[in-house]
CSV table of C-alpha atoms in Angstrom, one decimal:
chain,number,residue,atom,x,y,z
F,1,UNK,CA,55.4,-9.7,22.6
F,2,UNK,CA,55.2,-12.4,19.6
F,3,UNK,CA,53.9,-10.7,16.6
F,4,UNK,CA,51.7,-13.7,16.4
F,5,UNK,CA,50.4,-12.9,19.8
F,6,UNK,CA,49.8,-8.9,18.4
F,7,UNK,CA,48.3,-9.9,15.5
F,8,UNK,CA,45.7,-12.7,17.1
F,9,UNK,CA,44.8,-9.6,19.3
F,10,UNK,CA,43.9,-7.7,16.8
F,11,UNK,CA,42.2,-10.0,15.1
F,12,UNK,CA,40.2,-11.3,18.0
F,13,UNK,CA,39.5,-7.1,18.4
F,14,UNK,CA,38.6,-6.6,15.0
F,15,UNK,CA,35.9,-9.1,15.3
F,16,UNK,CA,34.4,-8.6,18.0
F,17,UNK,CA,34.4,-4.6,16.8
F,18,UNK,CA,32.3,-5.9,13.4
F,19,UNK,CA,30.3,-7.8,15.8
F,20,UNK,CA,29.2,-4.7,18.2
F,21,UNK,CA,28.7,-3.0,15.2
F,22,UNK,CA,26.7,-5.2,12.9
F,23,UNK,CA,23.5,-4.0,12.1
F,24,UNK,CA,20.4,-6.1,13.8
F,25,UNK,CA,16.7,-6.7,11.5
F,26,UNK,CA,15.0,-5.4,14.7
F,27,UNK,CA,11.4,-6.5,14.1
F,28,UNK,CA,8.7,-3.8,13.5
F,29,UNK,CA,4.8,-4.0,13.1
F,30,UNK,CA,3.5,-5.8,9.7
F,31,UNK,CA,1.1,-3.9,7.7
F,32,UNK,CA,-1.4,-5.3,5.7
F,33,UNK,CA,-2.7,-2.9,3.0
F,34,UNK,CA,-6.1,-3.6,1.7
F,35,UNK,CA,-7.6,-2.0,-1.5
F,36,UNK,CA,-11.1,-1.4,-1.1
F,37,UNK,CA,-13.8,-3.4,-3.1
F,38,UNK,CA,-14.6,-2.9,-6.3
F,39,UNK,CA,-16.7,0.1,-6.4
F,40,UNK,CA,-19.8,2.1,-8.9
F,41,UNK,CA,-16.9,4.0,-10.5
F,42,UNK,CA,-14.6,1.2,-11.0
F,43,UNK,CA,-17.3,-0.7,-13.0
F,44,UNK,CA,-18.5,2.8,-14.9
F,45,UNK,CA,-14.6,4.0,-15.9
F,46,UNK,CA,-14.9,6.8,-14.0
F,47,UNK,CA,-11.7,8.5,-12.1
F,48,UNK,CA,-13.4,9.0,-8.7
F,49,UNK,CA,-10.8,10.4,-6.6
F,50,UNK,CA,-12.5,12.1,-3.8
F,51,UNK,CA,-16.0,12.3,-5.4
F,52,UNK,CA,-18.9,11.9,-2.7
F,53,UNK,CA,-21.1,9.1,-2.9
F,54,UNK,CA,-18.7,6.4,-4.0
F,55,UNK,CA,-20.1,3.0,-3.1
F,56,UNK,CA,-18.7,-1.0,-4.0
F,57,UNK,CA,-20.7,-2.5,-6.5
F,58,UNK,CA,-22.1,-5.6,-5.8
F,59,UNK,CA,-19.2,-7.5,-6.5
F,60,UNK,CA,-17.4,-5.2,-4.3
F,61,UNK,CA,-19.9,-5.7,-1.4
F,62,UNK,CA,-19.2,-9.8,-1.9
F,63,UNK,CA,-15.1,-9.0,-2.0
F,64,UNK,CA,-15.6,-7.4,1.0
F,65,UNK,CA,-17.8,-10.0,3.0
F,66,UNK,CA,-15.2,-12.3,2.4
F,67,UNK,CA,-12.8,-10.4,3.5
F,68,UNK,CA,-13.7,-11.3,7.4
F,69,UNK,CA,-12.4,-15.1,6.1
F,70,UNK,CA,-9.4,-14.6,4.3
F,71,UNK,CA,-8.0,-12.5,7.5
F,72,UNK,CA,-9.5,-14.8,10.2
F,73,UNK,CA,-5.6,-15.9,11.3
F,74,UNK,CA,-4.3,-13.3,11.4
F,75,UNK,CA,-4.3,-11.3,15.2
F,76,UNK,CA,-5.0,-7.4,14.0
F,77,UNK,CA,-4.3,-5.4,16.4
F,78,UNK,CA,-5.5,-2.1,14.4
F,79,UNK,CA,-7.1,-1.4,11.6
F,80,UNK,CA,-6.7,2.1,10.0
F,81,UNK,CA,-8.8,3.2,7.1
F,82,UNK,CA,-9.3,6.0,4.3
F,83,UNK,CA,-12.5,8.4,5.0
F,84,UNK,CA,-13.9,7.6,1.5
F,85,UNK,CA,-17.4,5.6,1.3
F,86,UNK,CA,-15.8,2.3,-0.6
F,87,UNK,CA,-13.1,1.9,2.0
F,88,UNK,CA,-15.3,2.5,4.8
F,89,UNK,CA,-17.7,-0.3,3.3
F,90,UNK,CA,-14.8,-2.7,2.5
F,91,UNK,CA,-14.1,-2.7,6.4
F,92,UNK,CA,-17.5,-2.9,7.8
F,93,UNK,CA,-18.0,-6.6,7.2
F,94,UNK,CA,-14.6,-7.3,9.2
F,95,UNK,CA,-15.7,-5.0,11.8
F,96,UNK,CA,-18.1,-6.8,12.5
F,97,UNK,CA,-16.3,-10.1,13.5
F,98,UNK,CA,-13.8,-8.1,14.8
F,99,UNK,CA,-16.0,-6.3,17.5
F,100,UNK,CA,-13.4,-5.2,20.2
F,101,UNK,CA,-11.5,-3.5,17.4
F,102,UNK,CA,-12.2,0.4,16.9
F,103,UNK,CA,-11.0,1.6,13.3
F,104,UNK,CA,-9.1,4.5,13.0
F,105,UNK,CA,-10.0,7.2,10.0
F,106,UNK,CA,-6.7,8.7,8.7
F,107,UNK,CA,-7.1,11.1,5.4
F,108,UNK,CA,-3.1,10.6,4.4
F,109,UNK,CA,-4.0,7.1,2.9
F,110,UNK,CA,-7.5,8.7,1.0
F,111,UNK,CA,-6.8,8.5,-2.7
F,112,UNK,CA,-5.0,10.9,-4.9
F,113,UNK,CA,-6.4,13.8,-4.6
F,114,UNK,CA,-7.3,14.1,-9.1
F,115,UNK,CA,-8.6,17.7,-8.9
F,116,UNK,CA,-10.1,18.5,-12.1
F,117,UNK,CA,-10.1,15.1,-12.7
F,118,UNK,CA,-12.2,13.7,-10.5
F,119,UNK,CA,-15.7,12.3,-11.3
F,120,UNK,CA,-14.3,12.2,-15.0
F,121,UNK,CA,-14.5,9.6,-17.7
F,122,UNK,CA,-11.0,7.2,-17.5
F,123,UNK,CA,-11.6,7.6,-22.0
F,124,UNK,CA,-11.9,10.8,-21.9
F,125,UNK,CA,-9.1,11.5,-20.3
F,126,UNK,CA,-6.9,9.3,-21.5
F,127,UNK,CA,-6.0,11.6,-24.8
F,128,UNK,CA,-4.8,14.4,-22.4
F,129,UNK,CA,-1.2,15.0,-22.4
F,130,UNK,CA,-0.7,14.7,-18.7
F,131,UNK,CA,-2.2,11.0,-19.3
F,132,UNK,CA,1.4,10.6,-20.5
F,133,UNK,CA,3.2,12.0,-17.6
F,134,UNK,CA,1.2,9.9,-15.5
F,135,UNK,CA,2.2,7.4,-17.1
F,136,UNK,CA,5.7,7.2,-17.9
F,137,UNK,CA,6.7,10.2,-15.2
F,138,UNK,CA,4.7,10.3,-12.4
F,139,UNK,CA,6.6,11.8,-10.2
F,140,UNK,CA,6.3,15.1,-12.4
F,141,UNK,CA,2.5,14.4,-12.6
F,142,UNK,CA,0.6,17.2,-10.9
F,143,UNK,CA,-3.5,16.9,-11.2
F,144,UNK,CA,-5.0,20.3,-12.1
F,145,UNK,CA,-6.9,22.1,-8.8
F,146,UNK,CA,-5.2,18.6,-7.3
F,147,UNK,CA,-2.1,17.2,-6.0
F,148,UNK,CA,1.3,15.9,-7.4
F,149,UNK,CA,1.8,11.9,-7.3
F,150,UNK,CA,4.9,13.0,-5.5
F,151,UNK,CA,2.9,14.3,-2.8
F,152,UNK,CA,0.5,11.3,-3.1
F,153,UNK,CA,2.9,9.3,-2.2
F,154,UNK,CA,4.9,11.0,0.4
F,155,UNK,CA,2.0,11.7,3.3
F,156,UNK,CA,0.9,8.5,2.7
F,157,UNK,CA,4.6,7.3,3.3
F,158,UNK,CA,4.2,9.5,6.7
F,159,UNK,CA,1.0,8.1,7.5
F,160,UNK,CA,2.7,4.6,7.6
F,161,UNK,CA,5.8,5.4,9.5
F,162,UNK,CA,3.5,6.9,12.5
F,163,UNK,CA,1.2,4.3,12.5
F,164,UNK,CA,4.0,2.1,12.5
F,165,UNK,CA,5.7,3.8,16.0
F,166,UNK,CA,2.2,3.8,17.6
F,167,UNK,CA,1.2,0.2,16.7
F,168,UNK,CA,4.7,-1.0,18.2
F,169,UNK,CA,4.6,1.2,21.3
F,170,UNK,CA,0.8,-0.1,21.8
F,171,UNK,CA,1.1,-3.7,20.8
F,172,UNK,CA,4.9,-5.0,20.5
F,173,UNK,CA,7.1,-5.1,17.5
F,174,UNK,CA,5.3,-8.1,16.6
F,175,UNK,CA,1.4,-6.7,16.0
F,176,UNK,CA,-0.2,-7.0,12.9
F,177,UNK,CA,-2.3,-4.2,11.5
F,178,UNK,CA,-4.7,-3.1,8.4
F,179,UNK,CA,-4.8,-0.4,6.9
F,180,UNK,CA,-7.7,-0.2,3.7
F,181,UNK,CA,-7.2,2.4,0.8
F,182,UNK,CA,-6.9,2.6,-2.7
F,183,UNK,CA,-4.9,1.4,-5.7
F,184,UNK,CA,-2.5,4.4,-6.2
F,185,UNK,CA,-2.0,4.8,-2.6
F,186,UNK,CA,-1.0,1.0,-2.0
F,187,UNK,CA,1.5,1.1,-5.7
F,188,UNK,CA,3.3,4.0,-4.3
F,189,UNK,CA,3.8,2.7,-1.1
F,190,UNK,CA,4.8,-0.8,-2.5
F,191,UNK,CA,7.9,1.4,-4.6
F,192,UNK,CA,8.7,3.0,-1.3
F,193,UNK,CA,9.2,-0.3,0.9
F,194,UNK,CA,11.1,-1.8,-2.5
F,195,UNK,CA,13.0,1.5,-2.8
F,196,UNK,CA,12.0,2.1,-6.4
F,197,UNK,CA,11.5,5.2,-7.6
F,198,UNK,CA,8.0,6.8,-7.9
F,199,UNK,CA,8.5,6.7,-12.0
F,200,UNK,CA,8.2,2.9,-11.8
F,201,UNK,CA,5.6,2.3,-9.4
F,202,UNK,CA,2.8,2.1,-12.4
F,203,UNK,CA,4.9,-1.8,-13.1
F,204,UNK,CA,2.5,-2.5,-10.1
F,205,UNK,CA,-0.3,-3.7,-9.9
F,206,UNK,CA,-3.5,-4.1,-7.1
F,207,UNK,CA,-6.8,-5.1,-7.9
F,208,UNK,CA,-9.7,-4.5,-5.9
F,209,UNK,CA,-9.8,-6.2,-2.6
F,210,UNK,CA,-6.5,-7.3,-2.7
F,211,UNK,CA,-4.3,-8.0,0.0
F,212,UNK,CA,-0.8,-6.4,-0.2
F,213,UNK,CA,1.8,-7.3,2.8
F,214,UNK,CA,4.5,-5.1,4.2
F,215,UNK,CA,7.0,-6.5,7.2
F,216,UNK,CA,9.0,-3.5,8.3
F,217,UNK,CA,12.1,-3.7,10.2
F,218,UNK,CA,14.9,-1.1,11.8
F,219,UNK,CA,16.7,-1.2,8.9
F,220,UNK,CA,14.5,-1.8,5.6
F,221,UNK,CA,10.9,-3.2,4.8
F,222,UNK,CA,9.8,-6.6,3.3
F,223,UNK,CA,7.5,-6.8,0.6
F,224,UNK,CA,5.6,-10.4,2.2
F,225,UNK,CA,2.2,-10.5,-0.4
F,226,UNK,CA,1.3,-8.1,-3.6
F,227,UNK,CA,-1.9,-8.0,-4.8
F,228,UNK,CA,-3.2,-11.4,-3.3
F,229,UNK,CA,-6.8,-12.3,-4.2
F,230,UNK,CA,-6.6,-15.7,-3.8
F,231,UNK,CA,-8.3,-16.2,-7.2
F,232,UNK,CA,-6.6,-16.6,-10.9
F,233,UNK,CA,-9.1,-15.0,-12.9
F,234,UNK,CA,-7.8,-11.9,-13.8
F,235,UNK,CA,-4.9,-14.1,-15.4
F,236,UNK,CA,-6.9,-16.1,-17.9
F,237,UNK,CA,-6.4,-14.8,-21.3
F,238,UNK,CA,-9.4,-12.6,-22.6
F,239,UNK,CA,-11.1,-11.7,-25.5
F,240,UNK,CA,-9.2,-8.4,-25.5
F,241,UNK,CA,-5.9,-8.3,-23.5
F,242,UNK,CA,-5.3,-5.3,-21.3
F,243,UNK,CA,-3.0,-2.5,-22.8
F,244,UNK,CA,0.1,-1.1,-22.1
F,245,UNK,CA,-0.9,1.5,-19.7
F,246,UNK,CA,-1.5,1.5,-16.0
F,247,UNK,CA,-5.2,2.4,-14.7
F,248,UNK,CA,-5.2,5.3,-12.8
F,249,UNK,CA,-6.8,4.8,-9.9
F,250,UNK,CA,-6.3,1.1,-9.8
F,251,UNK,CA,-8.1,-0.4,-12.2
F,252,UNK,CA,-12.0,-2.6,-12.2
F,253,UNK,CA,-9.9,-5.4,-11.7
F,254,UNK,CA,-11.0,-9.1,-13.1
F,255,UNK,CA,-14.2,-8.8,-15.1
């Protein structure tokens, strides 16, 4: 046989060998994460964590009637939310134009569990030398009587992939579903889709009511929207620019 004939063969082999192998973008379900309103404690400073009895503030309680609008496109066909009071009032409003849809309560995407934080003053606590760690190495940040932003960030990592396989087996690997919880929950879960590492995922940034957008796929997710409010005003200059350091928690948002 020709060794032109041989190596055509091979070539012809070798291709369509690449092309069995090739990896495919199967599609998955997109999530749409949804920071709660702004609430009480966002307004007052305060690091609420998983303090009863936190409510949105009347902004919050407009964020979140207008909520039902800025989603009206879009087919959900689940919405999953944290247990705590400001997420559960961030969703009621799209509940109810969304009657045939039944919301699921999943404690893996409730806040950051602060411990001896919680309920505390943001300026008083900013002196303390785990402020710091929290900071600049949060994934070696562990909240006395709480949790580690390590393991923050990991159930609620879990809690997605699940939801994820049940939303496709229920709905088709196209379906669209919400999920509404809070600041540090949605930054940590951004890194994870981008791959960053958990040290850098205080560069991101949610405000209240904000509408972040994850397309996942077989092989790796897409970061579609980040923090969209559909309003400017947290850009405009003011009178005293925000500092250097990421609000735990998430942050009051525009004033």
């Amino acid at each position: 046989m020709a060794q032109s004939t041989i190596t055509k063969r091979l070539s012809r082999h070798s291709k369509d060998t690449v092309r069995a192998r090739a990896p495919t973008l199967d599609r998955m379900p997109t999530l749409i994460l949804v920071r709660h309103g702004r609430s009480t404690a966002n307004t007052e400073g305060l690091l609420a964590g998983w303090t009863p009895g936190v409510a949105l503030d009347e902004r919050g309680a407009a964020q979140a009637a207008a909520l039902p609008g800025r989603l009206a496109e879009l087919p959900l066909a689940e919405i999953v939310t944290s247990p705590l009071q400001r997420c559960q009032e961030t969703i009621r409003p799209l509940l109810r134009a969304r009657p045939e849809l039944t919301p699921h309560t999943d404690e893996r995407i409730g806040e950051c569990h602060y411990g001896d934080w919680s309920g505390r003053k943001l300026d008083e606590l900013k002196d303390q030398p785990l402020m710091e760690v929290v900071q600049a190495h949060p994934s070696a940040a562990a909240f006395p009587g709480g949790e580690s932003m390590r393991a923050m960030q990991t159930r609620a990592a879990e809690a997605v992939r699940e939801w994820n396989a049940r939303v496709e087996r229920d709905h088709g690997a196209d379906a669209v579903y919400l999920m509404c919880s809070h600041g540090d929950i949605i930054k940590s879960l951004v890194a994870d889709a981008l791959g960053l590492h958990l040290d850098l995922f205080q560069r991101i940034s949610v405000e209240p009511c904000s509408i972040t957008a994850i397309r996942y796929t077989r092989l790796r997710p897409f970061l579609v929207r980040l923090g969209d409010t559909g309003d400017f005003t947290s850009l405009v200059p003011r009178e005293e620019p925000p500092g250097d350091e990421a609000p735990v928690g998430g942050g009051a948002g525009a004033p």
